[in-house]
C-alpha angles and dihedrals in degrees: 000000000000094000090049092059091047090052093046088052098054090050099058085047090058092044101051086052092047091054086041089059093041093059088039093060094038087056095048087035083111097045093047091051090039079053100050084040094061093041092049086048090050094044091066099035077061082055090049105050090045097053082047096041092049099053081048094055089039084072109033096037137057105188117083112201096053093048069050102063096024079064103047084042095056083046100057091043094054085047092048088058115050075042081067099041085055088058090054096050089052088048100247096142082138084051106047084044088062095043097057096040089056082042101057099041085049085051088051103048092044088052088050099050091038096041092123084042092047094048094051085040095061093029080065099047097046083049101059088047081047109107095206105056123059144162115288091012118145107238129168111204125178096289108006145043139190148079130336106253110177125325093207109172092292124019136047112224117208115176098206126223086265094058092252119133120231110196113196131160117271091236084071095063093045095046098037125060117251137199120223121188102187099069093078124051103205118028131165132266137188136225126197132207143146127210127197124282088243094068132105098243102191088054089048097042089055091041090055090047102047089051082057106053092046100051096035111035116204122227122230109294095019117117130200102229119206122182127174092214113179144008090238129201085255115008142017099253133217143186127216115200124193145169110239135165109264130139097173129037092246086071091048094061092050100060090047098056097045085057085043080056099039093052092049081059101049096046087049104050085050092046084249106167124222108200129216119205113276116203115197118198118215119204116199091200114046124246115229096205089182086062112115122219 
């Protein structure tokens, strides 16, 4: 009869919580429709700013799986906060407290344990917002060259001249200076010689540049540039320097060695001569070479 009572009891007691509950939610009832009204409006104004964002990024970015990510991550921050406005409206102020306070110390711990990760993250993504490097640019850094292959949220990819590919982390190219030589169309390039001590310089000097200037134009406000530079061992040596059209290095060595070729030519076909060292040996004590051993 006891345990009956006791059972009774609990009952009421549920039922009274239950009924408590019930009046609680029919008096936030408006509350709770104003709350799935405001996550279903920011839901598509996530929609919304992605299809926007994307068409953005399509223009100003070239590479395809960090417009990618920017775009899903726009669109989960836009969700998150009409979540906590939602909270606000149900009066769960307690509750999203609680919520950003676990939140920051599980954003912490996560910086502090992907710090290397993060960097390269955002390295990648400042890359693909960065003017002067693009997919399939020629660019020369400290150790390596080559085009630009692919730049993903944390390598940078290069293929080098010789088809290999050379993988780094995209905070190398941010922190270290770069070369890249697609940026400018025409650049200037130098070509070395020497010619024998016996030759007219001034005549040479205004043949060379004249085959220059014939076979390279120069644009306006580009100037061929001739220097005698050093008495060699051997030679009197000069440099040639000159504008051409070259984007990659492979274009620059041809062009040097088409002017290499064009000055044989020339100093041929004038008996110029172009000396190779020479080394004479002295012997203090003479060498009979008819002496038999």
């Amino acid at each position: 009869m006891i345990h009956v009572m006791k059972i009774g009891s609990y009952i009421d007691k549920l039922y009274e919580k239950l009924e408590g509950w019930s009046e609680a939610i029919i008096l936030r009832l408006p509350n709770l429709v104003l709350a799935i009204l405001v996550i279903v409006l920011f839901y598509f104004i996530s929609r919304g700013v992605k299809s926007l964002l994307r068409k953005i990024l399509i223009k100003r970015m070239s590479n395809a799986s960090v417009r990618q990510i920017i775009v899903k991550l726009v669109s989960i921050i836009i969700v998150l906060i009409g979540f906590f406005i939602a909270l606000g409206v149900l009066d769960l102020d307690k509750a999203l407290t609680s919520i950003l306070a676990g939140a920051g110390v599980v954003a912490l711990a996560i910086g502090l344990a992907l710090q290397g990760t993060l960097n390269n993250t955002f390295s990648g993504v400042l890359l693909s917002f960065l003017p002067r490097i693009r997919i399939n640019d020629y660019i020369e850094t400290s150790d390596h060259s080559g085009f630009v292959e692919e730049i993903s949220l944390r390598n940078f990819v290069l293929r080098r001249p010789d088809n290999h590919i050379v993988v780094m982390p995209n905070s190398l190219i941010i922190d270290e200076p770069f070369v890249n030589y697609s940026l400018t169309e025409r650049s200037r390039i130098t070509v070395n010689c020497g010619v024998g001590y016996e030759t007219n310089l001034r005549e040479t000097k205004a043949m060379v540049e004249k085959l220059i200037e014939e076979h390279f134009p120069q644009q306006q406000g580009e100037n061929l540039q001739f220097y005698w530079t050093e008495f060699g061992d051997s030679s009197i040596n000069f440099m040639v320097r000159f504008h051409i059209d070259y984007t990659k290095k492979s274009q620059m060595f041809d062009k040097q060695s088409e002017a290499i070729m064009l000055i044989k030519e020339l100093f041929d076909e004038h008996n110029i001569n172009i000396p190779f060292p020479i080394r004479t040996l002295q012997m203090d004590t003479p060498v009979n070479i008819n002496t038999k051993s």
